[in-house]
XYZ file of N, CA, C and O in Angstrom:
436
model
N -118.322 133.134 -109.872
C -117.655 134.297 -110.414
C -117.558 134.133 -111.927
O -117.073 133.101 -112.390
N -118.100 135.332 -112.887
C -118.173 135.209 -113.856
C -117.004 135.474 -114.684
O -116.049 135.665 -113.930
N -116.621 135.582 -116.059
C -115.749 136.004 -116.774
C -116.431 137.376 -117.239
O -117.640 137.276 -117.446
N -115.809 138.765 -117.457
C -117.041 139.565 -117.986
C -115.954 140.243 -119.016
O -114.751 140.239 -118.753
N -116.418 140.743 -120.048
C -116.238 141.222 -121.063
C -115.467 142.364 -120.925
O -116.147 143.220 -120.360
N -114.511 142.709 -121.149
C -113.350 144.120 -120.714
C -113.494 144.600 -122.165
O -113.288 143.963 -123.197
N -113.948 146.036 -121.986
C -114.193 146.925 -122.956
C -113.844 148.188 -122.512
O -113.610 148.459 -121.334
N -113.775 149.592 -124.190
C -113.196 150.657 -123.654
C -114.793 151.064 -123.428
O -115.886 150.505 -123.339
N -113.970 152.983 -123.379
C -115.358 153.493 -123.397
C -116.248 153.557 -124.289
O -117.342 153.999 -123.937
N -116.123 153.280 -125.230
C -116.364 153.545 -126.674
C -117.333 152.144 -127.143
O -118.282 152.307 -127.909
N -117.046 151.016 -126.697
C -117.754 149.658 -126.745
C -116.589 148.916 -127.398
O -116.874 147.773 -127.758
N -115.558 149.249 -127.587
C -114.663 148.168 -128.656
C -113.868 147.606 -127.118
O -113.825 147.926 -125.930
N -113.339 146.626 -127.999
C -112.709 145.766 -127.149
C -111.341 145.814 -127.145
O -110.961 145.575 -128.291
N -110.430 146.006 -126.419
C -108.909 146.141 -126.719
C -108.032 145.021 -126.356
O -107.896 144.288 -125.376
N -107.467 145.165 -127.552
C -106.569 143.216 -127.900
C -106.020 143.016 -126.072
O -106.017 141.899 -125.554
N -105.652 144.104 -125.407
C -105.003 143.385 -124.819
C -106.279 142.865 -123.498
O -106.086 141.765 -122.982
N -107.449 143.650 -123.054
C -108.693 142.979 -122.635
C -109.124 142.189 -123.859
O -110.301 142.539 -123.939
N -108.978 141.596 -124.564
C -109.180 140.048 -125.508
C -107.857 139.318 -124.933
O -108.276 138.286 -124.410
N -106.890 139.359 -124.834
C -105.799 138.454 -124.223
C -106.393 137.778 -122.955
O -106.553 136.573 -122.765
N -106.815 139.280 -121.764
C -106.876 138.510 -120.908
C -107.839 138.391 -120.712
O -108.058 138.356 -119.501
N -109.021 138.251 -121.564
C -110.312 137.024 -121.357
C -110.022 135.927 -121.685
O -110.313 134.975 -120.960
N -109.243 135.736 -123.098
C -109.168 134.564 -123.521
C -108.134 134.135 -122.207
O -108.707 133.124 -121.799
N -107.305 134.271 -121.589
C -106.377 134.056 -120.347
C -106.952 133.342 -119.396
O -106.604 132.259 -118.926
N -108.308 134.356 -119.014
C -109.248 133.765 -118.298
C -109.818 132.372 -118.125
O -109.906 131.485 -117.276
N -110.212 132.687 -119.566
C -111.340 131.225 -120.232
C -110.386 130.005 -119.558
O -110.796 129.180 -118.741
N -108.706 130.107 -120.218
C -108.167 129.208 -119.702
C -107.764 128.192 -118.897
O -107.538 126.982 -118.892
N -107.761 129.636 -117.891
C -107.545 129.085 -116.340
C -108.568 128.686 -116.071
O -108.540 127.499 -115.750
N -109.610 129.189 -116.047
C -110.872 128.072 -115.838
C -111.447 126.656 -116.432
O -112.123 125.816 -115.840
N -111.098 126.652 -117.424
C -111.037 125.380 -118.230
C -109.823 124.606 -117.474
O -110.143 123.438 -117.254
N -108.581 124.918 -117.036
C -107.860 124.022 -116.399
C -108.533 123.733 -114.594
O -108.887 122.618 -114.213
N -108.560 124.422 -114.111
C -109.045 124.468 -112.825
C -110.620 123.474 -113.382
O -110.880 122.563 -112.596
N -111.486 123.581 -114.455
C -112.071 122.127 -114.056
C -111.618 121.103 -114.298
O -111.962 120.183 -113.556
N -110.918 120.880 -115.119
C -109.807 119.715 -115.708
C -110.471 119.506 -116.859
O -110.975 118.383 -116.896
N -110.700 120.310 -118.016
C -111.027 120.347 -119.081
C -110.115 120.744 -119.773
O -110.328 120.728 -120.985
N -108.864 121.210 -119.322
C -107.797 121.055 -120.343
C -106.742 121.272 -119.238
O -106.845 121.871 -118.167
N -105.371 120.417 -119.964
C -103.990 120.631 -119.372
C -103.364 122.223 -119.759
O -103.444 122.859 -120.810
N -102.867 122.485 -118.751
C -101.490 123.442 -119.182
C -100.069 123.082 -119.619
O -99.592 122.064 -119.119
N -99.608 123.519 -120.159
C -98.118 122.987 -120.172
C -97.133 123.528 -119.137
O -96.751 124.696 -119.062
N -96.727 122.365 -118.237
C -95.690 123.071 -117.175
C -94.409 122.380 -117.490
O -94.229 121.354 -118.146
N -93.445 123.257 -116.807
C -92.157 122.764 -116.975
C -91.412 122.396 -115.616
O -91.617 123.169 -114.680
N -90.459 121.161 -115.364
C -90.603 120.983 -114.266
C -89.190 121.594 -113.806
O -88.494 121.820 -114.795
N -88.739 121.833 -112.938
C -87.013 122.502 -112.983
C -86.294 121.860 -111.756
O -86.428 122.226 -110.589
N -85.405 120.704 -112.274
C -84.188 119.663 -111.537
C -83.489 120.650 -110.952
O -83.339 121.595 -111.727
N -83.043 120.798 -109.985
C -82.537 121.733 -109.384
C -81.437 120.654 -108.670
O -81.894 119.793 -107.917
N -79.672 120.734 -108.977
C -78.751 119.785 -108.521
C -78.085 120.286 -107.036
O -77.591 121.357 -106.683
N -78.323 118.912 -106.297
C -77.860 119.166 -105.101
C -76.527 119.836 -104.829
O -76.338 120.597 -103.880
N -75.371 119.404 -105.978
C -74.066 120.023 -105.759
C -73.816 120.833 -107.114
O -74.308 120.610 -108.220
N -72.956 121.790 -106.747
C -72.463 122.365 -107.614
C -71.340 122.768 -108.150
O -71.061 123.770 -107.492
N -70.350 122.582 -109.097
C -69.391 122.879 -108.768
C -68.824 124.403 -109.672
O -68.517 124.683 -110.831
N -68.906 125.037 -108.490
C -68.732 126.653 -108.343
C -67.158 126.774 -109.304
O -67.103 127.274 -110.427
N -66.191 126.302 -108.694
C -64.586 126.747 -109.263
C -64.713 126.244 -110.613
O -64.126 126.847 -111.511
N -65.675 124.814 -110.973
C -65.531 124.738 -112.725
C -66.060 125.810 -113.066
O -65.248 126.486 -113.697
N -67.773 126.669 -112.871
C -67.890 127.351 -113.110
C -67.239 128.452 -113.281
O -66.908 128.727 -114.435
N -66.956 129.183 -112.411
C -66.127 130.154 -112.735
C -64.386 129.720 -113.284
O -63.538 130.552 -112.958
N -64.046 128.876 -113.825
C -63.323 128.620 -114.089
C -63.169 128.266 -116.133
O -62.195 128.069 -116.859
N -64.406 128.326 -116.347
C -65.043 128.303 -117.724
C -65.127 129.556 -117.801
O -64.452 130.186 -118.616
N -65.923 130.098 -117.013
C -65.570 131.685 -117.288
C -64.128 132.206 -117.463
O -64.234 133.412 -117.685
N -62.860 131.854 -117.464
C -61.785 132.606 -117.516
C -61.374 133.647 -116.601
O -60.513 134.476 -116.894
N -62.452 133.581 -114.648
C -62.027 134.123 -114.502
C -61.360 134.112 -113.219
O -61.267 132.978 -112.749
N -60.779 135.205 -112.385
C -59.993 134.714 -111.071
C -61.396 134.648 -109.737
O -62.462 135.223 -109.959
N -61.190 134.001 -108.633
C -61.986 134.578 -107.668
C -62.532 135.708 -107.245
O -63.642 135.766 -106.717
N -61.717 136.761 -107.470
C -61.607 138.213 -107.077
C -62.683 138.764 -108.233
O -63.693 139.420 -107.976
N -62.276 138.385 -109.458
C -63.386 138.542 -111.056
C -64.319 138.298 -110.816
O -65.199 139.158 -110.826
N -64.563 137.061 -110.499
C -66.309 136.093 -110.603
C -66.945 136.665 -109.458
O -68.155 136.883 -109.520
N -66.212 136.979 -108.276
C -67.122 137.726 -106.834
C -67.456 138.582 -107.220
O -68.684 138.601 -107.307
N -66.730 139.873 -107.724
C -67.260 141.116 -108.242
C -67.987 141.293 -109.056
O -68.953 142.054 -109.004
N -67.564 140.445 -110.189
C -69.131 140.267 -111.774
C -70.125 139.836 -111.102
O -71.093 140.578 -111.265
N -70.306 139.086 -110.506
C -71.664 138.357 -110.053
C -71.700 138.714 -109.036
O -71.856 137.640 -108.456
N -71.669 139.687 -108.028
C -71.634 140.301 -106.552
C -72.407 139.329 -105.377
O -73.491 139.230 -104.802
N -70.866 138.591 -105.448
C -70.713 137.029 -104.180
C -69.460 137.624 -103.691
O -68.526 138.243 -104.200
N -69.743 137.261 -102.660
C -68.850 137.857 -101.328
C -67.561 136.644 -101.426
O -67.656 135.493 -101.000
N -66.525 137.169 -102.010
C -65.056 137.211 -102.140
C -65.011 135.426 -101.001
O -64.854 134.287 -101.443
N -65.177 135.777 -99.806
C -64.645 134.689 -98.702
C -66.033 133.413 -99.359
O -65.801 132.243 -99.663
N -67.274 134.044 -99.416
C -67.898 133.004 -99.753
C -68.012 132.082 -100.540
O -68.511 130.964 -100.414
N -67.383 132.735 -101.619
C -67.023 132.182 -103.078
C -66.132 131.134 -102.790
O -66.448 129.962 -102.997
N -64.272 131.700 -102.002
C -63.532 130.811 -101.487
C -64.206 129.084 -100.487
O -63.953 127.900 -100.707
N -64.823 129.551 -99.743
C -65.371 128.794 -98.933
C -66.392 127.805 -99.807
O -66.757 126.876 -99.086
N -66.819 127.748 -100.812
C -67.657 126.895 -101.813
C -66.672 126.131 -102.683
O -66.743 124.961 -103.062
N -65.749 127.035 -102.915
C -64.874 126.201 -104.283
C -63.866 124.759 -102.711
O -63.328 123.652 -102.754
N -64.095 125.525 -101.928
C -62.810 124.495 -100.528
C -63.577 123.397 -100.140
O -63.093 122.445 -99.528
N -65.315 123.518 -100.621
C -66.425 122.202 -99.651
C -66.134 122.661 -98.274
O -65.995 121.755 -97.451
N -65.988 124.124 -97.765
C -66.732 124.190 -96.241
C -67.992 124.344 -96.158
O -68.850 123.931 -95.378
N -67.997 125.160 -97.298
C -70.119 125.634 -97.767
C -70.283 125.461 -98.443
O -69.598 125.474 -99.465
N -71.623 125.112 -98.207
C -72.355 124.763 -99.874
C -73.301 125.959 -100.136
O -73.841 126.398 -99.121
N -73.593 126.547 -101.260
C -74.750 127.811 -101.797
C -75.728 127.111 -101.400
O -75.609 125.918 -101.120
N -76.728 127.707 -101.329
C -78.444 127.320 -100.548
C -78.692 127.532 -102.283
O -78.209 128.223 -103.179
N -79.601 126.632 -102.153
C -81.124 126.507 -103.709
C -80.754 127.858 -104.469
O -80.014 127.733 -105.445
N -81.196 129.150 -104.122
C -81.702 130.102 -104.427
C -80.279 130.224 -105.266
O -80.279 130.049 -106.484
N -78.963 130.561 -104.478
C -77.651 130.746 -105.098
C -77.026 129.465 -106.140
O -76.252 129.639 -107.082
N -77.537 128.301 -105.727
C -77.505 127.211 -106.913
C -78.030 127.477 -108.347
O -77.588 127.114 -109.437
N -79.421 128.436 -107.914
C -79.889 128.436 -109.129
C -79.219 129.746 -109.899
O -79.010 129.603 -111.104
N -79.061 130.320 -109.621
C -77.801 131.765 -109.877
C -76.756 131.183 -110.207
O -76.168 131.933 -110.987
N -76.210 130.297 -110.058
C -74.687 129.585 -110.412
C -75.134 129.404 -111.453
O -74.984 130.221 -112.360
N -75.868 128.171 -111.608
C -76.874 127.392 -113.286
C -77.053 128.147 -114.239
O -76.792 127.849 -115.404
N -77.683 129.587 -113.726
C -77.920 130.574 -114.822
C -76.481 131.095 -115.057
O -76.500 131.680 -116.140
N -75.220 131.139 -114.506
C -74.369 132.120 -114.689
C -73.151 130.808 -115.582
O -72.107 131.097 -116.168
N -73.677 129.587 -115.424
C -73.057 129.036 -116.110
C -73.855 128.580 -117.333
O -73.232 127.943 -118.183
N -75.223 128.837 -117.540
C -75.376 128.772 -119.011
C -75.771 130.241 -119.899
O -75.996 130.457 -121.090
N -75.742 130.794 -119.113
C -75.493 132.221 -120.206
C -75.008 133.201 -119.309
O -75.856 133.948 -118.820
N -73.884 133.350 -119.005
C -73.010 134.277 -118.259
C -73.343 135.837 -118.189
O -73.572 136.662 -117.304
N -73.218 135.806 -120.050
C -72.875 137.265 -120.902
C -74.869 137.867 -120.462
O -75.142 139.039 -120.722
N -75.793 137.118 -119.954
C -76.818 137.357 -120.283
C -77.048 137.980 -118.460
O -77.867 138.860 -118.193
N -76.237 137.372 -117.494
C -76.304 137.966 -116.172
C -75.410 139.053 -115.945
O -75.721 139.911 -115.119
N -74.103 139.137 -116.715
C -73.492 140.517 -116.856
C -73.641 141.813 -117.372
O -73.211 142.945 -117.150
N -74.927 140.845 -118.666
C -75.906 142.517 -118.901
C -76.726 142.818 -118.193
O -76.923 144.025 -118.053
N -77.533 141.879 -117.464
C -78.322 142.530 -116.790
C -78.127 143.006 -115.433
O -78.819 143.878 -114.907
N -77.270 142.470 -114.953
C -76.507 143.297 -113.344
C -76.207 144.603 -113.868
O -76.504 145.610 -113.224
N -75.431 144.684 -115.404
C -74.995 145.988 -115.394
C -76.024 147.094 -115.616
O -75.804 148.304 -115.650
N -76.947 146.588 -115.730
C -78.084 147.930 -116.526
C -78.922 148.412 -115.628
O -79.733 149.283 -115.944
């Protein structure tokens, strides 16, 4: 499978078919191992602790369930160690404890 040249009608080439040839070239140059990519790897912590979090936030249980739309009992039940959040909600905690203001804009919009 070749790489082929993305052009308009006209014969010019448009930056953003030049992006993704040069995109192309890339991935193929990595897939033979002719060059690295840069990856990032992401530690993901087995425990979490939910009540510091929301507790840096300034705010009550009833606050942090509703801003971040976590179910009131579940929230309780994490800060007590009956449950623990699964991965997916760990990683939603992580983000909501390093830029809060950045998950409250975007829930709200």
């Amino acid at each position: 499978m070749g790489v082929h040249n993305l052009s308009t009608g006209a014969g010019r080439r448009t930056k953003f078919g030049m992006t993704l040839e040069r995109s192309a070239k890339e991935i193929l140059a990595h897939v033979k191992g002719d060059t690295e990519l840069p990856t990032r790897r992401i530690v993901l912590p087995d425990k979490v602790d939910v009540r510091r979090i929301r507790t840096m936030a300034g705010m009550s249980q009833a606050e942090f369930a509703r801003a971040f739309c976590i179910n009131p009992r579940t929230l309780q039940e994490w800060e007590q160690g009956r449950r623990k959040p699964d991965a997916t909600t760990r990683a939603y905690l992580a983000v909501i404890a390093k830029n809060r203001a950045a998950v409250l804009d975007a829930l709200a919009s």
